[in-house]
């Protein structure tokens, strides 16, 4: 724990591919644009993030995101990069209105979700048969 409360000055790191800001006091996802063209893995687990907004959208190459053990109540695939193949959101107080099925369907490249390897059948709509 380094006591970091704000994501800032990342341009000083150059073209980094992996960034670990785990177990800090970060509450807002921001200022990631400067590493958007190079970052492949980002871990923000164990912080104080409550909302994702569009802070991750600028990360064009991001394939792995760990935002577990934060305070996130809702999340949509529209808030996440399309190339994402690994996502961990365990340990967040997701609300009842959180639509996990919609999240998974919106991230077509996702291979592992909450430490579980996904099968093709995990993306099928459960309501298809009810016509």
Short mmCIF file of N, CA, C and O in Angstrom, two decimals:
data_model
loop_
_atom_site.label_atom_id
_atom_site.label_comp_id
_atom_site.label_asym_id
_atom_site.label_seq_id
_atom_site.Cartn_x
_atom_site.Cartn_y
_atom_site.Cartn_z
N UNK A 1 0.84 -1.18 0.00
CA UNK A 1 0.00 0.00 0.00
C UNK A 1 0.88 1.24 0.00
O UNK A 1 1.65 1.48 0.90
N UNK A 2 0.74 2.04 -1.06
CA UNK A 2 1.56 3.23 -1.20
C UNK A 2 0.79 4.50 -0.88
O UNK A 2 1.32 5.58 -0.96
N UNK A 3 -0.49 4.37 -0.55
CA UNK A 3 -1.29 5.54 -0.21
C UNK A 3 -1.64 6.43 -1.38
O UNK A 3 -1.94 7.60 -1.21
N UNK A 4 -1.60 5.89 -2.60
CA UNK A 4 -1.94 6.66 -3.79
C UNK A 4 -3.45 6.91 -3.80
O UNK A 4 -4.24 5.98 -3.64
N UNK A 5 -3.84 8.16 -3.98
CA UNK A 5 -5.26 8.50 -4.02
C UNK A 5 -5.72 8.94 -5.40
O UNK A 5 -6.91 9.00 -5.66
N UNK A 6 -4.77 9.23 -6.28
CA UNK A 6 -5.10 9.78 -7.59
C UNK A 6 -4.21 9.16 -8.66
O UNK A 6 -3.00 9.03 -8.47
N UNK A 7 -4.82 8.75 -9.77
CA UNK A 7 -4.04 8.28 -10.92
C UNK A 7 -3.59 9.51 -11.68
O UNK A 7 -4.42 10.25 -12.20
N UNK A 8 -2.28 9.74 -11.73
CA UNK A 8 -1.77 10.97 -12.35
C UNK A 8 -0.33 10.78 -12.79
O UNK A 8 0.37 9.87 -12.32
N UNK A 9 0.13 11.64 -13.69
CA UNK A 9 1.53 11.67 -14.16
C UNK A 9 1.99 10.37 -14.80
O UNK A 9 3.18 10.04 -14.74
N UNK A 10 1.11 9.64 -15.45
CA UNK A 10 1.49 8.38 -16.07
C UNK A 10 2.35 8.58 -17.31
O UNK A 10 3.08 7.68 -17.72
N UNK A 11 2.30 9.78 -17.90
CA UNK A 11 3.13 10.05 -19.08
C UNK A 11 4.62 9.90 -18.77
O UNK A 11 5.43 9.60 -19.64
N UNK A 12 4.99 10.03 -17.52
CA UNK A 12 6.38 9.88 -17.10
C UNK A 12 6.86 8.42 -17.20
O UNK A 12 8.05 8.15 -17.21
N UNK A 13 5.92 7.49 -17.30
CA UNK A 13 6.26 6.08 -17.35
C UNK A 13 6.54 5.58 -18.77
O UNK A 13 6.98 4.45 -18.95
N UNK A 14 6.24 6.40 -19.78
CA UNK A 14 6.47 5.99 -21.17
C UNK A 14 5.43 4.99 -21.64
O UNK A 14 4.31 4.97 -21.16
N UNK A 15 5.84 4.14 -22.56
CA UNK A 15 4.93 3.15 -23.15
C UNK A 15 4.86 1.88 -22.32
O UNK A 15 5.30 0.81 -22.74
N UNK A 16 4.29 1.98 -21.15
CA UNK A 16 4.19 0.81 -20.26
C UNK A 16 3.09 -0.14 -20.76
O UNK A 16 2.11 0.30 -21.36
N UNK A 17 3.26 -1.41 -20.50
CA UNK A 17 2.26 -2.39 -20.89
C UNK A 17 1.50 -2.95 -19.68
O UNK A 17 0.39 -3.43 -19.82
N UNK A 18 2.10 -2.90 -18.50
CA UNK A 18 1.48 -3.41 -17.28
C UNK A 18 1.55 -2.34 -16.20
O UNK A 18 2.61 -1.75 -15.98
N UNK A 19 0.42 -2.14 -15.52
CA UNK A 19 0.36 -1.14 -14.45
C UNK A 19 -0.38 -1.74 -13.26
O UNK A 19 -1.51 -2.22 -13.39
N UNK A 20 0.29 -1.76 -12.11
CA UNK A 20 -0.28 -2.31 -10.89
C UNK A 20 -0.41 -1.20 -9.86
O UNK A 20 0.58 -0.70 -9.35
N UNK A 21 -1.64 -0.81 -9.57
CA UNK A 21 -1.92 0.22 -8.56
C UNK A 21 -2.84 -0.39 -7.50
O UNK A 21 -3.85 0.18 -7.11
N UNK A 22 -2.47 -1.56 -7.03
CA UNK A 22 -3.29 -2.33 -6.10
C UNK A 22 -3.20 -1.81 -4.67
O UNK A 22 -2.17 -1.28 -4.26
N UNK A 23 -4.28 -2.01 -3.92
CA UNK A 23 -4.33 -1.72 -2.49
C UNK A 23 -3.90 -0.30 -2.14
O UNK A 23 -3.03 -0.09 -1.30
N UNK A 24 -4.53 0.65 -2.80
CA UNK A 24 -4.30 2.06 -2.52
C UNK A 24 -5.62 2.70 -2.12
O UNK A 24 -6.55 1.99 -1.73
N UNK A 25 -5.71 3.99 -2.24
CA UNK A 25 -6.94 4.71 -1.88
C UNK A 25 -7.50 5.45 -3.08
O UNK A 25 -8.11 6.51 -2.95
N UNK A 26 -7.32 4.88 -4.28
CA UNK A 26 -7.83 5.49 -5.51
C UNK A 26 -9.35 5.34 -5.53
O UNK A 26 -9.88 4.26 -5.33
N UNK A 27 -10.05 6.45 -5.77
CA UNK A 27 -11.51 6.39 -5.80
C UNK A 27 -12.09 6.70 -7.18
O UNK A 27 -13.24 6.37 -7.44
N UNK A 28 -11.30 7.33 -8.05
CA UNK A 28 -11.80 7.72 -9.37
C UNK A 28 -10.85 7.17 -10.45
O UNK A 28 -9.64 7.30 -10.33
N UNK A 29 -11.43 6.57 -11.49
CA UNK A 29 -10.65 6.10 -12.63
C UNK A 29 -10.51 7.27 -13.59
O UNK A 29 -11.48 7.70 -14.21
N UNK A 30 -9.29 7.80 -13.70
CA UNK A 30 -9.07 8.97 -14.56
C UNK A 30 -7.60 9.04 -14.98
O UNK A 30 -6.76 8.31 -14.47
N UNK A 31 -7.33 9.92 -15.95
CA UNK A 31 -5.97 10.22 -16.41
C UNK A 31 -5.24 9.01 -16.98
O UNK A 31 -4.02 8.93 -16.88
N UNK A 32 -5.95 8.10 -17.61
CA UNK A 32 -5.31 6.93 -18.21
C UNK A 32 -5.00 7.12 -19.69
O UNK A 32 -4.38 6.28 -20.32
N UNK A 33 -5.40 8.27 -20.27
CA UNK A 33 -5.24 8.52 -21.69
C UNK A 33 -3.79 8.41 -22.15
O UNK A 33 -3.51 7.94 -23.25
N UNK A 34 -2.84 8.84 -21.31
CA UNK A 34 -1.43 8.86 -21.72
C UNK A 34 -0.83 7.47 -21.88
O UNK A 34 0.21 7.32 -22.51
N UNK A 35 -1.47 6.44 -21.35
CA UNK A 35 -0.98 5.07 -21.52
C UNK A 35 -1.97 4.24 -22.36
O UNK A 35 -1.82 3.03 -22.50
N UNK A 36 -2.93 4.91 -22.96
CA UNK A 36 -4.00 4.25 -23.71
C UNK A 36 -3.56 3.44 -24.90
O UNK A 36 -4.20 2.46 -25.27
N UNK A 37 -2.45 3.82 -25.52
CA UNK A 37 -2.00 3.10 -26.71
C UNK A 37 -1.04 1.96 -26.40
O UNK A 37 -0.65 1.22 -27.30
N UNK A 38 -0.62 1.82 -25.15
CA UNK A 38 0.35 0.77 -24.83
C UNK A 38 -0.09 -0.20 -23.74
O UNK A 38 0.35 -1.35 -23.72
N UNK A 39 -0.98 0.22 -22.85
CA UNK A 39 -1.33 -0.59 -21.68
C UNK A 39 -2.13 -1.84 -22.07
O UNK A 39 -3.14 -1.76 -22.74
N UNK A 40 -1.64 -3.01 -21.61
CA UNK A 40 -2.29 -4.29 -21.89
C UNK A 40 -2.93 -4.86 -20.62
O UNK A 40 -3.98 -5.47 -20.67
N UNK A 41 -2.29 -4.65 -19.47
CA UNK A 41 -2.81 -5.17 -18.20
C UNK A 41 -2.87 -4.04 -17.17
O UNK A 41 -1.89 -3.31 -16.99
N UNK A 42 -4.01 -3.94 -16.50
CA UNK A 42 -4.19 -2.94 -15.45
C UNK A 42 -4.82 -3.60 -14.24
O UNK A 42 -5.84 -4.28 -14.34
N UNK A 43 -4.19 -3.42 -13.08
CA UNK A 43 -4.76 -3.93 -11.84
C UNK A 43 -4.99 -2.77 -10.88
O UNK A 43 -4.06 -2.08 -10.48
N UNK A 44 -6.25 -2.57 -10.54
CA UNK A 44 -6.65 -1.56 -9.57
C UNK A 44 -7.38 -2.23 -8.41
O UNK A 44 -8.21 -1.61 -7.74
N UNK A 45 -7.08 -3.50 -8.16
CA UNK A 45 -7.81 -4.22 -7.11
C UNK A 45 -7.47 -3.64 -5.73
O UNK A 45 -6.39 -3.11 -5.50
N UNK A 46 -8.46 -3.72 -4.85
CA UNK A 46 -8.25 -3.28 -3.47
C UNK A 46 -8.15 -1.78 -3.30
O UNK A 46 -7.41 -1.31 -2.45
N UNK A 47 -8.89 -1.02 -4.10
CA UNK A 47 -8.93 0.43 -3.96
C UNK A 47 -10.30 0.86 -3.45
O UNK A 47 -11.04 0.05 -2.89
N UNK A 48 -10.66 2.11 -3.65
CA UNK A 48 -11.93 2.65 -3.17
C UNK A 48 -12.82 3.12 -4.32
O UNK A 48 -13.65 4.01 -4.14
N UNK A 49 -12.64 2.53 -5.49
CA UNK A 49 -13.38 2.95 -6.69
C UNK A 49 -14.86 2.61 -6.52
O UNK A 49 -15.23 1.48 -6.21
N UNK A 50 -15.72 3.63 -6.72
CA UNK A 50 -17.15 3.42 -6.60
C UNK A 50 -17.84 3.40 -7.97
O UNK A 50 -18.83 2.72 -8.15
N UNK A 51 -17.32 4.16 -8.93
CA UNK A 51 -17.90 4.23 -10.27
C UNK A 51 -16.80 4.14 -11.31
O UNK A 51 -15.71 4.67 -11.12
N UNK A 52 -17.12 3.51 -12.42
CA UNK A 52 -16.15 3.36 -13.49
C UNK A 52 -16.29 4.47 -14.53
O UNK A 52 -15.32 4.93 -15.10
N UNK A 53 -17.50 4.95 -14.76
CA UNK A 53 -17.78 5.95 -15.80
C UNK A 53 -17.14 5.52 -17.11
O UNK A 53 -17.30 4.38 -17.51
N UNK A 54 -16.38 6.40 -17.77
CA UNK A 54 -15.75 6.01 -19.03
C UNK A 54 -14.22 6.06 -18.93
O UNK A 54 -13.52 6.21 -19.92
N UNK A 55 -13.69 5.90 -17.74
CA UNK A 55 -12.25 5.99 -17.50
C UNK A 55 -11.40 4.95 -18.21
O UNK A 55 -10.23 5.18 -18.45
N UNK A 56 -12.00 3.79 -18.56
CA UNK A 56 -11.23 2.73 -19.21
C UNK A 56 -11.35 2.73 -20.73
O UNK A 56 -10.59 2.06 -21.41
N UNK A 57 -12.31 3.47 -21.27
CA UNK A 57 -12.59 3.45 -22.70
C UNK A 57 -11.37 3.83 -23.54
O UNK A 57 -11.16 3.31 -24.63
N UNK A 58 -10.53 4.72 -23.05
CA UNK A 58 -9.36 5.19 -23.80
C UNK A 58 -8.27 4.14 -23.92
O UNK A 58 -7.30 4.32 -24.65
N UNK A 59 -8.39 3.02 -23.23
CA UNK A 59 -7.36 1.99 -23.22
C UNK A 59 -7.60 0.99 -24.36
O UNK A 59 -8.09 -0.12 -24.15
N UNK A 60 -7.21 1.40 -25.56
CA UNK A 60 -7.49 0.64 -26.78
C UNK A 60 -6.93 -0.77 -26.78
O UNK A 60 -7.51 -1.67 -27.38
N UNK A 61 -5.78 -0.99 -26.16
CA UNK A 61 -5.12 -2.29 -26.21
C UNK A 61 -5.31 -3.12 -24.94
O UNK A 61 -4.82 -4.24 -24.86
N UNK A 62 -6.05 -2.59 -23.98
CA UNK A 62 -6.20 -3.28 -22.70
C UNK A 62 -6.88 -4.63 -22.88
O UNK A 62 -7.96 -4.72 -23.45
N UNK A 63 -6.23 -5.68 -22.40
CA UNK A 63 -6.77 -7.03 -22.50
C UNK A 63 -7.10 -7.62 -21.14
O UNK A 63 -7.91 -8.54 -21.04
N UNK A 64 -6.48 -7.11 -20.08
CA UNK A 64 -6.68 -7.68 -18.75
C UNK A 64 -6.93 -6.56 -17.75
O UNK A 64 -6.14 -5.63 -17.64
N UNK A 65 -8.05 -6.67 -17.03
CA UNK A 65 -8.43 -5.65 -16.06
C UNK A 65 -8.88 -6.32 -14.77
O UNK A 65 -9.78 -7.14 -14.75
N UNK A 66 -8.22 -5.94 -13.68
CA UNK A 66 -8.60 -6.44 -12.36
C UNK A 66 -9.05 -5.26 -11.51
O UNK A 66 -8.25 -4.43 -11.11
N UNK A 67 -10.36 -5.18 -11.30
CA UNK A 67 -10.92 -4.13 -10.44
C UNK A 67 -11.67 -4.78 -9.28
O UNK A 67 -12.66 -4.26 -8.78
N UNK A 68 -11.19 -5.93 -8.86
CA UNK A 68 -11.80 -6.65 -7.74
C UNK A 68 -11.58 -5.90 -6.43
O UNK A 68 -10.68 -5.07 -6.31
N UNK A 69 -12.43 -6.20 -5.47
CA UNK A 69 -12.33 -5.64 -4.12
C UNK A 69 -12.29 -4.12 -4.09
O UNK A 69 -11.43 -3.52 -3.45
N UNK A 70 -13.22 -3.52 -4.80
CA UNK A 70 -13.43 -2.08 -4.75
C UNK A 70 -14.84 -1.84 -4.21
O UNK A 70 -15.36 -2.68 -3.47
N UNK A 71 -15.45 -0.74 -4.57
CA UNK A 71 -16.79 -0.41 -4.08
C UNK A 71 -17.74 -0.14 -5.24
O UNK A 71 -18.66 0.66 -5.14
N UNK A 72 -17.52 -0.84 -6.35
CA UNK A 72 -18.28 -0.63 -7.58
C UNK A 72 -19.66 -1.28 -7.45
O UNK A 72 -19.77 -2.45 -7.12
N UNK A 73 -20.71 -0.49 -7.72
CA UNK A 73 -22.08 -1.00 -7.61
C UNK A 73 -22.69 -1.36 -8.94
O UNK A 73 -23.63 -2.14 -9.00
N UNK A 74 -22.20 -0.76 -10.03
CA UNK A 74 -22.74 -1.11 -11.34
C UNK A 74 -21.66 -1.00 -12.40
O UNK A 74 -20.70 -0.24 -12.25
N UNK A 75 -21.81 -1.79 -13.45
CA UNK A 75 -20.81 -1.84 -14.51
C UNK A 75 -21.49 -2.30 -15.78
O UNK A 75 -22.34 -3.18 -15.76
N UNK A 76 -21.12 -1.69 -16.89
CA UNK A 76 -21.69 -2.03 -18.19
C UNK A 76 -20.56 -2.29 -19.18
O UNK A 76 -19.47 -1.72 -19.06
N UNK A 77 -20.82 -3.11 -20.18
CA UNK A 77 -19.81 -3.38 -21.20
C UNK A 77 -19.44 -2.11 -21.96
O UNK A 77 -18.34 -2.00 -22.49
N UNK A 78 -20.34 -1.13 -22.00
CA UNK A 78 -20.06 0.14 -22.69
C UNK A 78 -18.98 0.96 -21.98
O UNK A 78 -18.42 1.88 -22.54
N UNK A 79 -18.67 0.61 -20.74
CA UNK A 79 -17.66 1.32 -19.96
C UNK A 79 -16.29 0.66 -20.05
O UNK A 79 -15.34 1.12 -19.44
N UNK A 80 -16.19 -0.42 -20.82
CA UNK A 80 -14.96 -1.21 -20.85
C UNK A 80 -14.44 -1.35 -22.28
O UNK A 80 -15.21 -1.35 -23.23
N UNK A 81 -13.12 -1.48 -22.42
CA UNK A 81 -12.53 -1.65 -23.76
C UNK A 81 -12.98 -2.95 -24.42
O UNK A 81 -13.11 -3.98 -23.76
N UNK A 82 -13.21 -2.90 -25.72
CA UNK A 82 -13.73 -4.06 -26.45
C UNK A 82 -12.76 -5.23 -26.51
O UNK A 82 -13.17 -6.37 -26.61
N UNK A 83 -11.45 -4.97 -26.46
CA UNK A 83 -10.46 -6.04 -26.56
C UNK A 83 -10.29 -6.84 -25.27
O UNK A 83 -9.57 -7.83 -25.25
N UNK A 84 -10.96 -6.42 -24.22
CA UNK A 84 -10.80 -7.05 -22.92
C UNK A 84 -11.04 -8.56 -23.00
O UNK A 84 -12.07 -9.00 -23.48
N UNK A 85 -10.06 -9.36 -22.53
CA UNK A 85 -10.26 -10.80 -22.51
C UNK A 85 -10.23 -11.38 -21.10
O UNK A 85 -10.68 -12.50 -20.89
N UNK A 86 -9.71 -10.62 -20.14
CA UNK A 86 -9.70 -11.05 -18.74
C UNK A 86 -10.28 -9.92 -17.88
O UNK A 86 -9.80 -8.80 -17.95
N UNK A 87 -11.28 -10.24 -17.07
CA UNK A 87 -11.92 -9.25 -16.22
C UNK A 87 -12.22 -9.88 -14.86
O UNK A 87 -12.80 -10.95 -14.79
N UNK A 88 -11.82 -9.18 -13.80
CA UNK A 88 -12.13 -9.64 -12.45
C UNK A 88 -12.80 -8.52 -11.69
O UNK A 88 -12.21 -7.46 -11.48
N UNK A 89 -14.07 -8.73 -11.32
CA UNK A 89 -14.82 -7.74 -10.55
C UNK A 89 -15.33 -8.34 -9.24
O UNK A 89 -16.25 -7.80 -8.62
N UNK A 90 -14.73 -9.45 -8.80
CA UNK A 90 -15.15 -10.07 -7.55
C UNK A 90 -14.94 -9.11 -6.38
O UNK A 90 -14.08 -8.24 -6.41
N UNK A 91 -15.74 -9.28 -5.34
CA UNK A 91 -15.57 -8.49 -4.13
C UNK A 91 -16.07 -7.06 -4.23
O UNK A 91 -15.70 -6.22 -3.41
N UNK A 92 -16.92 -6.79 -5.22
CA UNK A 92 -17.55 -5.47 -5.34
C UNK A 92 -19.02 -5.58 -4.93
O UNK A 92 -19.65 -6.61 -5.19
N UNK A 93 -19.57 -4.54 -4.31
CA UNK A 93 -20.98 -4.60 -3.88
C UNK A 93 -21.94 -4.29 -5.03
O UNK A 93 -22.68 -3.32 -5.01
N UNK A 94 -21.91 -5.13 -6.08
CA UNK A 94 -22.75 -4.89 -7.26
C UNK A 94 -24.22 -4.94 -6.87
O UNK A 94 -24.65 -5.84 -6.16
N UNK A 95 -24.98 -3.99 -7.34
CA UNK A 95 -26.39 -3.88 -6.97
C UNK A 95 -27.23 -4.91 -7.72
O UNK A 95 -26.78 -5.55 -8.66
N UNK A 96 -28.48 -5.02 -7.31
CA UNK A 96 -29.40 -5.97 -7.91
C UNK A 96 -29.65 -5.65 -9.38
O UNK A 96 -30.00 -6.52 -10.16
N UNK A 97 -29.51 -4.39 -9.78
CA UNK A 97 -29.78 -4.02 -11.17
C UNK A 97 -28.59 -4.29 -12.09
O UNK A 97 -28.67 -4.11 -13.28
N UNK A 98 -27.47 -4.75 -11.52
CA UNK A 98 -26.31 -5.10 -12.33
C UNK A 98 -26.68 -6.27 -13.24
O UNK A 98 -27.16 -7.30 -12.78
N UNK A 99 -26.48 -6.10 -14.55
CA UNK A 99 -26.87 -7.11 -15.54
C UNK A 99 -25.63 -7.86 -16.03
O UNK A 99 -24.99 -7.48 -16.98
N UNK A 100 -25.32 -8.95 -15.33
CA UNK A 100 -24.12 -9.72 -15.65
C UNK A 100 -24.19 -10.32 -17.05
O UNK A 100 -23.21 -10.31 -17.79
N UNK A 101 -25.34 -10.82 -17.45
CA UNK A 101 -25.50 -11.43 -18.76
C UNK A 101 -25.23 -10.40 -19.87
O UNK A 101 -24.52 -10.68 -20.83
N UNK A 102 -25.76 -9.22 -19.72
CA UNK A 102 -25.54 -8.15 -20.69
C UNK A 102 -24.07 -7.75 -20.74
O UNK A 102 -23.51 -7.50 -21.81
N UNK A 103 -23.42 -7.71 -19.59
CA UNK A 103 -22.00 -7.37 -19.53
C UNK A 103 -21.18 -8.40 -20.32
O UNK A 103 -20.35 -8.04 -21.14
N UNK A 104 -21.46 -9.66 -20.10
CA UNK A 104 -20.71 -10.72 -20.76
C UNK A 104 -20.96 -10.73 -22.27
O UNK A 104 -20.04 -10.92 -23.06
N UNK A 105 -22.19 -10.52 -22.68
CA UNK A 105 -22.52 -10.50 -24.11
C UNK A 105 -21.88 -9.31 -24.82
O UNK A 105 -21.51 -9.41 -25.99
N UNK A 106 -21.72 -8.20 -24.12
CA UNK A 106 -21.14 -7.00 -24.72
C UNK A 106 -19.62 -7.07 -24.87
O UNK A 106 -19.03 -6.28 -25.59
N UNK A 107 -19.00 -8.01 -24.18
CA UNK A 107 -17.55 -8.17 -24.25
C UNK A 107 -17.23 -9.48 -24.96
O UNK A 107 -16.93 -10.49 -24.35
N UNK A 108 -17.30 -9.45 -26.27
CA UNK A 108 -17.20 -10.69 -27.07
C UNK A 108 -15.83 -11.35 -27.01
O UNK A 108 -15.70 -12.53 -27.32
N UNK A 109 -14.78 -10.64 -26.64
CA UNK A 109 -13.44 -11.23 -26.55
C UNK A 109 -13.11 -11.81 -25.19
O UNK A 109 -12.02 -12.34 -24.99
N UNK A 110 -14.04 -11.71 -24.24
CA UNK A 110 -13.78 -12.15 -22.87
C UNK A 110 -13.56 -13.66 -22.80
O UNK A 110 -14.37 -14.44 -23.27
N UNK A 111 -12.42 -14.05 -22.22
CA UNK A 111 -12.08 -15.47 -22.08
C UNK A 111 -12.13 -15.91 -20.61
O UNK A 111 -12.36 -17.06 -20.32
N UNK A 112 -11.88 -14.98 -19.70
CA UNK A 112 -11.91 -15.32 -18.27
C UNK A 112 -12.61 -14.18 -17.53
O UNK A 112 -12.31 -13.01 -17.73
N UNK A 113 -13.56 -14.56 -16.68
CA UNK A 113 -14.36 -13.60 -15.93
C UNK A 113 -14.39 -14.04 -14.48
O UNK A 113 -14.78 -15.17 -14.19
N UNK A 114 -13.96 -13.16 -13.58
CA UNK A 114 -13.92 -13.48 -12.15
C UNK A 114 -13.21 -14.81 -11.88
O UNK A 114 -13.71 -15.66 -11.15
N UNK A 115 -12.06 -14.97 -12.53
CA UNK A 115 -11.19 -16.14 -12.36
C UNK A 115 -11.80 -17.44 -12.88
O UNK A 115 -11.34 -18.52 -12.56
N UNK A 116 -12.85 -17.36 -13.71
CA UNK A 116 -13.49 -18.54 -14.29
C UNK A 116 -13.30 -18.48 -15.81
O UNK A 116 -13.60 -17.47 -16.44
N UNK A 117 -12.80 -19.57 -16.39
CA UNK A 117 -12.64 -19.64 -17.84
C UNK A 117 -14.03 -19.80 -18.46
O UNK A 117 -14.80 -20.67 -18.06
N UNK A 118 -14.33 -18.94 -19.43
CA UNK A 118 -15.65 -18.94 -20.04
C UNK A 118 -15.72 -19.92 -21.21
O UNK A 118 -14.79 -20.04 -21.99
N UNK A 119 -16.86 -20.57 -21.34
CA UNK A 119 -17.15 -21.44 -22.48
C UNK A 119 -18.09 -20.67 -23.40
O UNK A 119 -18.76 -19.73 -22.99
N UNK A 120 -18.17 -21.09 -24.64
CA UNK A 120 -19.06 -20.44 -25.61
C UNK A 120 -20.51 -20.41 -25.10
O UNK A 120 -21.23 -19.44 -25.28
N UNK A 121 -20.94 -21.46 -24.41
CA UNK A 121 -22.32 -21.56 -23.92
C UNK A 121 -22.64 -20.52 -22.84
O UNK A 121 -23.80 -20.21 -22.59
N UNK A 122 -21.61 -19.93 -22.21
CA UNK A 122 -21.85 -18.93 -21.17
C UNK A 122 -22.44 -17.65 -21.72
O UNK A 122 -23.00 -16.84 -21.00
N UNK A 123 -22.32 -17.46 -23.05
CA UNK A 123 -22.79 -16.22 -23.67
C UNK A 123 -24.18 -16.35 -24.27
O UNK A 123 -24.73 -15.40 -24.76
N UNK A 124 -24.74 -17.54 -24.27
CA UNK A 124 -26.06 -17.74 -24.87
C UNK A 124 -27.13 -17.10 -23.99
O UNK A 124 -27.06 -17.13 -22.78
N UNK A 125 -28.13 -16.57 -24.65
CA UNK A 125 -29.23 -15.90 -23.94
C UNK A 125 -30.15 -16.95 -23.33
O UNK A 125 -30.72 -17.79 -24.04
N UNK A 126 -30.33 -16.91 -22.03
CA UNK A 126 -31.14 -17.89 -21.33
C UNK A 126 -32.62 -17.75 -21.65
O UNK A 126 -33.40 -18.68 -21.47
N UNK A 127 -33.06 -16.60 -22.13
CA UNK A 127 -34.47 -16.36 -22.38
C UNK A 127 -34.87 -16.74 -23.81
O UNK A 127 -36.01 -16.55 -24.21
N UNK A 128 -33.97 -17.28 -24.61
CA UNK A 128 -34.24 -17.58 -26.01
C UNK A 128 -35.42 -18.53 -26.19
O UNK A 128 -36.16 -18.42 -27.13
N UNK A 129 -35.57 -19.50 -25.33
CA UNK A 129 -36.57 -20.55 -25.50
C UNK A 129 -37.99 -20.13 -25.10
O UNK A 129 -38.93 -20.86 -25.36
N UNK A 130 -38.14 -18.97 -24.53
CA UNK A 130 -39.43 -18.60 -23.94
C UNK A 130 -40.31 -17.81 -24.88
O UNK A 130 -40.82 -16.76 -24.56
N UNK A 131 -40.56 -18.31 -26.12
CA UNK A 131 -41.45 -17.58 -27.04
C UNK A 131 -42.76 -18.26 -27.23
O UNK A 131 -43.03 -19.33 -26.92
#
